Coordinates of C-alpha atoms in Angstrom, one line a residue:
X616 CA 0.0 0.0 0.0
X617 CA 1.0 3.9 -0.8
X618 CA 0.9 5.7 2.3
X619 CA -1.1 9.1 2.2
X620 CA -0.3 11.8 4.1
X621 CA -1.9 15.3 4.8
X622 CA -0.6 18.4 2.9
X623 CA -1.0 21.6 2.1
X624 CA -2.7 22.3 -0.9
X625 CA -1.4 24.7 -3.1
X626 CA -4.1 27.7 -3.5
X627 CA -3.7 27.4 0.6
X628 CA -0.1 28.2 -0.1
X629 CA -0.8 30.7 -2.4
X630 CA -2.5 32.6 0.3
X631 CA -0.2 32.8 2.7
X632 CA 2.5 34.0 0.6
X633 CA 0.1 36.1 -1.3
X634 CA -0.6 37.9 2.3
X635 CA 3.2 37.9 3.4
X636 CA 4.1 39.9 0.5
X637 CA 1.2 42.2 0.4
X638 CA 1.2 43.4 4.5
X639 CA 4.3 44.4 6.0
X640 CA 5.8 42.4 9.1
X641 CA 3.5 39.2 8.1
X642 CA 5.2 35.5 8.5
X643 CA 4.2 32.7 7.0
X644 CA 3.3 30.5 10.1
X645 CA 2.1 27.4 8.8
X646 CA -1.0 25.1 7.2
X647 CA -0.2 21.6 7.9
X648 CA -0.6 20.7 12.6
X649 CA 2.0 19.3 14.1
X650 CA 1.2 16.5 16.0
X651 CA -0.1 18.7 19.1
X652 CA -3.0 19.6 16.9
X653 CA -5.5 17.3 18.0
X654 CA -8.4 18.6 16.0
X655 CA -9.8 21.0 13.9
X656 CA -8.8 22.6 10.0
X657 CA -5.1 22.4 10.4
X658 CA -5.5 18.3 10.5
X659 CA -6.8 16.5 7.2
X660 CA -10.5 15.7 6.9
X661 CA -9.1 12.2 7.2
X662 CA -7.4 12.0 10.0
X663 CA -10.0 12.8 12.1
X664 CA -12.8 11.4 14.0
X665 CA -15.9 12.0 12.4
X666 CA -17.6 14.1 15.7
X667 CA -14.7 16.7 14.9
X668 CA -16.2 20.4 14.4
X669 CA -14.2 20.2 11.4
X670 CA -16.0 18.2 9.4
X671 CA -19.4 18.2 10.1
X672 CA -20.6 21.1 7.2
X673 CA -21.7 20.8 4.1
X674 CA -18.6 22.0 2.8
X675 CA -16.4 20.6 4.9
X676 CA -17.5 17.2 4.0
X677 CA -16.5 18.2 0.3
X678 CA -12.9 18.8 -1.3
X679 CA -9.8 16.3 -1.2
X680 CA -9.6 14.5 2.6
X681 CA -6.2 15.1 2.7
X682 CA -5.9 18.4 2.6
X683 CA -5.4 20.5 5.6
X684 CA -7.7 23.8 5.6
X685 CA -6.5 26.4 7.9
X686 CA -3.5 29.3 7.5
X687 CA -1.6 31.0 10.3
X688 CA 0.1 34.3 9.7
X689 CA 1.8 36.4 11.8
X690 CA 1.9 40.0 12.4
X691 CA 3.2 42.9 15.0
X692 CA 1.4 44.4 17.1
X693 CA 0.0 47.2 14.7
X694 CA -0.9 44.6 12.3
X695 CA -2.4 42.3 13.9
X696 CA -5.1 44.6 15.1
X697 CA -5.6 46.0 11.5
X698 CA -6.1 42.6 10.1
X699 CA -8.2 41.3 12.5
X700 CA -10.6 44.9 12.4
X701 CA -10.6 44.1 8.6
X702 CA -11.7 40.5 8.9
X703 CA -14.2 41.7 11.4
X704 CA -15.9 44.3 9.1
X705 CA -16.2 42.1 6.2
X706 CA -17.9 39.1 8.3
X707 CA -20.3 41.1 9.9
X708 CA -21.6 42.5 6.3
X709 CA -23.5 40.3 4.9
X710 CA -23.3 42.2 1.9
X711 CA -19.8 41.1 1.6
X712 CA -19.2 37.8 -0.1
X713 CA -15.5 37.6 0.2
X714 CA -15.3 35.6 3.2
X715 CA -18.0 33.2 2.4
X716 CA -15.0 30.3 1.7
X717 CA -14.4 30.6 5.7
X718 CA -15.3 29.0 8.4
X719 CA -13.8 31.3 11.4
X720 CA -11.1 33.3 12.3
X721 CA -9.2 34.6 15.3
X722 CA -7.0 37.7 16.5
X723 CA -7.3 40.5 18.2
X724 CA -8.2 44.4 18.0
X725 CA -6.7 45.3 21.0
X726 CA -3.7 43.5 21.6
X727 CA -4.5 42.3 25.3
X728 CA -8.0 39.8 24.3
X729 CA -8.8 37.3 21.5
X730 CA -11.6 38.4 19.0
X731 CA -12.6 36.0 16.4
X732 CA -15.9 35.3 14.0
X733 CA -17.6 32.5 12.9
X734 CA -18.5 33.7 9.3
X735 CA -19.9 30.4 8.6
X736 CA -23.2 30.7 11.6
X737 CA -22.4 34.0 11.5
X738 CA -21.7 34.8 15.4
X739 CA -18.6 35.8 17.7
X740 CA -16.1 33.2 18.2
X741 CA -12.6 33.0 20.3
X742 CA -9.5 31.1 21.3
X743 CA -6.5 30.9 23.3
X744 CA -4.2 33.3 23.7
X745 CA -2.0 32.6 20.6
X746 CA -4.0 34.4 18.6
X747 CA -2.4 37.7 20.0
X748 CA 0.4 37.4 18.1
X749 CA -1.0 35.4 14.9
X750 CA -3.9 35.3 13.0
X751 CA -5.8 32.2 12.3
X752 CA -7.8 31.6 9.3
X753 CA -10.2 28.2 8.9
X754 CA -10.8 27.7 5.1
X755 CA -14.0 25.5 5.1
X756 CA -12.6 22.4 3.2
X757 CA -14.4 22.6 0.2
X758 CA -12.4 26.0 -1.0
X759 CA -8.9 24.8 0.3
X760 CA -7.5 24.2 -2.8
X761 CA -9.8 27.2 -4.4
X762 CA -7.5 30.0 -5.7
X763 CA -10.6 32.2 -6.9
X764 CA -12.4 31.9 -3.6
X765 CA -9.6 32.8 -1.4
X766 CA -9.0 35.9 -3.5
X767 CA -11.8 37.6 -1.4
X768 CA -9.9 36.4 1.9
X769 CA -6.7 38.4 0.0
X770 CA -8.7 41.0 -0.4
X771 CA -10.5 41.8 2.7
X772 CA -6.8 41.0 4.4
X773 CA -5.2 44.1 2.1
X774 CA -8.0 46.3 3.1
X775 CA -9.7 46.7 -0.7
X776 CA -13.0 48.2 -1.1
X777 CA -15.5 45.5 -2.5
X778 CA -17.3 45.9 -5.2
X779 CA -20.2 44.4 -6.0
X780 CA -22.1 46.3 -8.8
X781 CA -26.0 45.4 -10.1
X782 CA -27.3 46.3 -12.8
X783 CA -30.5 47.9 -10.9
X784 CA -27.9 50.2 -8.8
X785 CA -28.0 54.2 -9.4
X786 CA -25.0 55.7 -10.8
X787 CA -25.1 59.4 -11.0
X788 CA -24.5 61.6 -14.5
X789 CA -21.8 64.0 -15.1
X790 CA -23.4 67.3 -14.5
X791 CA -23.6 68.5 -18.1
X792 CA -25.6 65.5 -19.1
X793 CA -29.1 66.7 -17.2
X794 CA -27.8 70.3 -18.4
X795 CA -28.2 69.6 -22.3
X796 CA -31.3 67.3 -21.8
X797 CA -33.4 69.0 -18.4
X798 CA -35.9 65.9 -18.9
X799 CA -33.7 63.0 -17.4
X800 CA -32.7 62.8 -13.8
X801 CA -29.5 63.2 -12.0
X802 CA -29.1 59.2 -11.9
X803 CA -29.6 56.4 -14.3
X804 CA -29.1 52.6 -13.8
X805 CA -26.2 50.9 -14.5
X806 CA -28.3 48.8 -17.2
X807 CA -29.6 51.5 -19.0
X808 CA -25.7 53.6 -18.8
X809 CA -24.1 50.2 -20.3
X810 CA -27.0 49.9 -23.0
X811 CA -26.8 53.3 -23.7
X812 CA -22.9 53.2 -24.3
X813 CA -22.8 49.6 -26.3
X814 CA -26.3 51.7 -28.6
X815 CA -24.2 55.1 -29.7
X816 CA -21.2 53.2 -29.9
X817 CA -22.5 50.7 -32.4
X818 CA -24.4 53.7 -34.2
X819 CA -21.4 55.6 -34.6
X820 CA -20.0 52.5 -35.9
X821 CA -22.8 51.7 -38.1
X822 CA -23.1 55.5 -39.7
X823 CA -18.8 55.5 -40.5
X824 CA -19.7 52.2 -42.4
X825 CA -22.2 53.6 -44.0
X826 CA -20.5 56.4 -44.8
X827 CA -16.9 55.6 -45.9
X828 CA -18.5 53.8 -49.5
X829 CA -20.3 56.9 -50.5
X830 CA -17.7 59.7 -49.6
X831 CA -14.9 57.4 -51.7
X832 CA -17.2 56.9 -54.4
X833 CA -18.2 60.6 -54.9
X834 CA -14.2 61.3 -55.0
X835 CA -13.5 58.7 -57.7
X836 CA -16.5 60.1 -59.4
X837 CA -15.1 63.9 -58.8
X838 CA -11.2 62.5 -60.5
X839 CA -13.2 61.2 -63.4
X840 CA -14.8 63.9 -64.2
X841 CA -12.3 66.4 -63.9
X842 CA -10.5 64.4 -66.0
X843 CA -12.9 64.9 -68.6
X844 CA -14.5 60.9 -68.6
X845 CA -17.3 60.3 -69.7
X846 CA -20.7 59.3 -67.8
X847 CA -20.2 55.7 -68.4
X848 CA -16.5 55.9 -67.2
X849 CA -17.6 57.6 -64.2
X850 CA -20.3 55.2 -63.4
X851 CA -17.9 52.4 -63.7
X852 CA -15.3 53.9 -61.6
X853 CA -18.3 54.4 -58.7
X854 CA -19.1 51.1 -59.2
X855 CA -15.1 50.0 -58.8
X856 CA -14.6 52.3 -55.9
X857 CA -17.9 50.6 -54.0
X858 CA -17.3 47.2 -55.0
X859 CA -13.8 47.6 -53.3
X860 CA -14.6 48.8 -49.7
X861 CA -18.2 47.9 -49.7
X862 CA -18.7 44.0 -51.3
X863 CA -21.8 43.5 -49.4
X864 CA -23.4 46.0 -50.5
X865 CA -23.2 46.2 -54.0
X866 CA -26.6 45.1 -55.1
X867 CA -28.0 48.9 -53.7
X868 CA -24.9 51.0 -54.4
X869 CA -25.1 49.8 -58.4
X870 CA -28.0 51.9 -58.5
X871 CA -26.1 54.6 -56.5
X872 CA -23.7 54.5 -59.3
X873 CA -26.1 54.6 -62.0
X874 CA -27.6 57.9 -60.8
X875 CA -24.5 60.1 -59.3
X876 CA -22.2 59.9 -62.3
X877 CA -24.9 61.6 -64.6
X878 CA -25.6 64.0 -61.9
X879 CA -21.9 64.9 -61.0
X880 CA -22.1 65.2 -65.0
X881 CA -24.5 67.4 -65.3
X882 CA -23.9 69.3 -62.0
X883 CA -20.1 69.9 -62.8
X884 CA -20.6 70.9 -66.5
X885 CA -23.4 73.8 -65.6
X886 CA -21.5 75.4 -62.6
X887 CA -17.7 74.8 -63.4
X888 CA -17.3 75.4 -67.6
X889 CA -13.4 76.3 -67.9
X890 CA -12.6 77.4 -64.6
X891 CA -12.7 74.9 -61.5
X892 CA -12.0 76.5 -58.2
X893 CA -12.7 74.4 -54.9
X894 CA -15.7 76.5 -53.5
X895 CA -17.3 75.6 -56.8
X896 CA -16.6 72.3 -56.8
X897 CA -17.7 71.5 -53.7
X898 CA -20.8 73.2 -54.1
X899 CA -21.5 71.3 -57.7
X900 CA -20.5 67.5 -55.7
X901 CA -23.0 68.7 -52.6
X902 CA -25.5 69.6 -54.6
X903 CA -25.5 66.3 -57.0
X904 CA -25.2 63.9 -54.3
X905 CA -28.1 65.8 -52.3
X906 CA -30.2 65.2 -55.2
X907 CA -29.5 61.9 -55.7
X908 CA -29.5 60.4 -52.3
X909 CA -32.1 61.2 -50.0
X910 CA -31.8 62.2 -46.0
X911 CA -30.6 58.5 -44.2
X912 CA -32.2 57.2 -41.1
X913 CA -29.2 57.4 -39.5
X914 CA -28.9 61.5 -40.0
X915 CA -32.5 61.7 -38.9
X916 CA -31.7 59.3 -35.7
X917 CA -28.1 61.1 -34.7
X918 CA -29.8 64.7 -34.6
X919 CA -32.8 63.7 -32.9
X920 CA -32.4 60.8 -30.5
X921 CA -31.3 61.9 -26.4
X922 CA -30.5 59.6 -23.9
X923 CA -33.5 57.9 -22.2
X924 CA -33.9 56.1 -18.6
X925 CA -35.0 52.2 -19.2

């Protein structure tokens, strides 16, 4: 037979020197009992008797039997009360998942008494006088070898903020947003701020897109024509010029073509005769392209559409 022993599993291990680099004066103090520990998460699941405190949970009955479940770290004096006022705060909020991988935990705030939490009934808890100088931490056994849950253990023990954000929660608007539309309020929802983000975004998106083809084909159109082409040549190169950056769209833009190069024709030859300055060519281009293509959705939508709540 193999003999099995207890260990310490590795995310365990992760903590502890996670902490000891994060929170100056901290020690590494151990994970695995020594044989004076009778009982309790520093011991394996299986080598215990099955009336142990240790492993009568839910999840303590879960994860690998081997593997011991509890980390000591040691601090100074100064430390030792910050960590343990840290711990405190986040198990009493039971907004506050982070610790919900723990079973307890024991230090002090004072330096002179032990003050410890059962975050897993959810009521005080204490021990011996040990815990003045190190703080104990019981990993309920079904997270001992769970890097992601003992992140929120990291993070309560380096005194971050948690965060916890739904979607239903108020965020307020910069101040010039209720200013250039008076009919919203002060605060929207986060739902409705993300929506409203991904929406214009994918507009703006949506109207370059749209965009780009027709702006390059009315240049190619404008080169042909001042190069004296005909309107089949200038048709053609439209049609060139959209098949190119717009493939997907060429069934609607072959009409396009078949309309603007007459016009820019037409329009060009009335205003510009001999002489071509830019004023006039812009004016001739603007004025073809408005007759040929009507007003877009998109136009219509982007000057008329304001933010709305929900």
């Amino acid at each position: 037979m193999i003999a099995v022993a207890e260990y310490a599993p590795q995310a365990l291990r992760w903590l502890g020197n996670a902490i000891v680099q994060a929170i100056p004066s901290a020690r590494f103090s151990g994970i695995v009992g020594d044989p004076s520990h009778k009982y309790g998460y520093h011991r394996a699941r299986n080598r215990l008797p099955k009336n142990d405190y240790s492993v009568q949970t839910g999840p303590d009955k879960a994860g690998d039997g081997w593997a011991a479940s509890a980390l000591d770290i040691s601090f100074d004096s100064k430390w030792m009360k910050t960590i343990t006022k840290r711990l405190l705060a986040s198990a009493k909020d039971q907004n506050d998942p982070r610790l919900n991988c723990m079973r307890e935990f024991f230090g002090t705030t004072n330096g002179s008494s032990v003050a410890g939490w059962d975050t897993y009934y959810g009521r005080p808890a204490t021990s011996d006088d040990s815990h003045l100088w190190h703080v104990h931490m019981s990993i309920l056994r079904k997270y001992a070898n769970d890097r992601k849950a003992l992140a929120g253990v990291l993070s309560v023990i380096k005194g971050e903020k948690e965060l916890d954000v739904d979607l239903d929660d108020k965020v307020k608007l910069s101040e010039w947003i209720p200013q250039a539309w008076p009919d919203l309020d002060e605060t929207i929802t986060v739902r409705t701020a993300l929506g409203s983000a991904y929406g214009h975004a994918r507009q703006a998106k949506d109207l370059i897109r749209d965009a780009v083809p027709e702006i390059l084909a009315g240049q190619a159109a404008i080169l042909e024509a001042l190069r004296g082409s005909s309107a089949a040549e200038i048709q053609n190169s439209v049609r060139e010029e959209l098949g190119r950056v717009a493939p997907r769209q060429r069934g609607a833009d072959g009409a396009l073509a078949e309309r603007l190069g007459p016009a820019l024709v037409t329009a060009l030859t009335a205003r510009l005769g001999d002489a071509v300055s830019e004023a006039d060519l812009t004016a001739a281009v603007t004025e073809a392209i408005g007759a040929v293509l009507p007003p877009t959705d998109h136009a219509e939508s982007a000057t008329e559409s304001t933010p709305s709540e929900g």
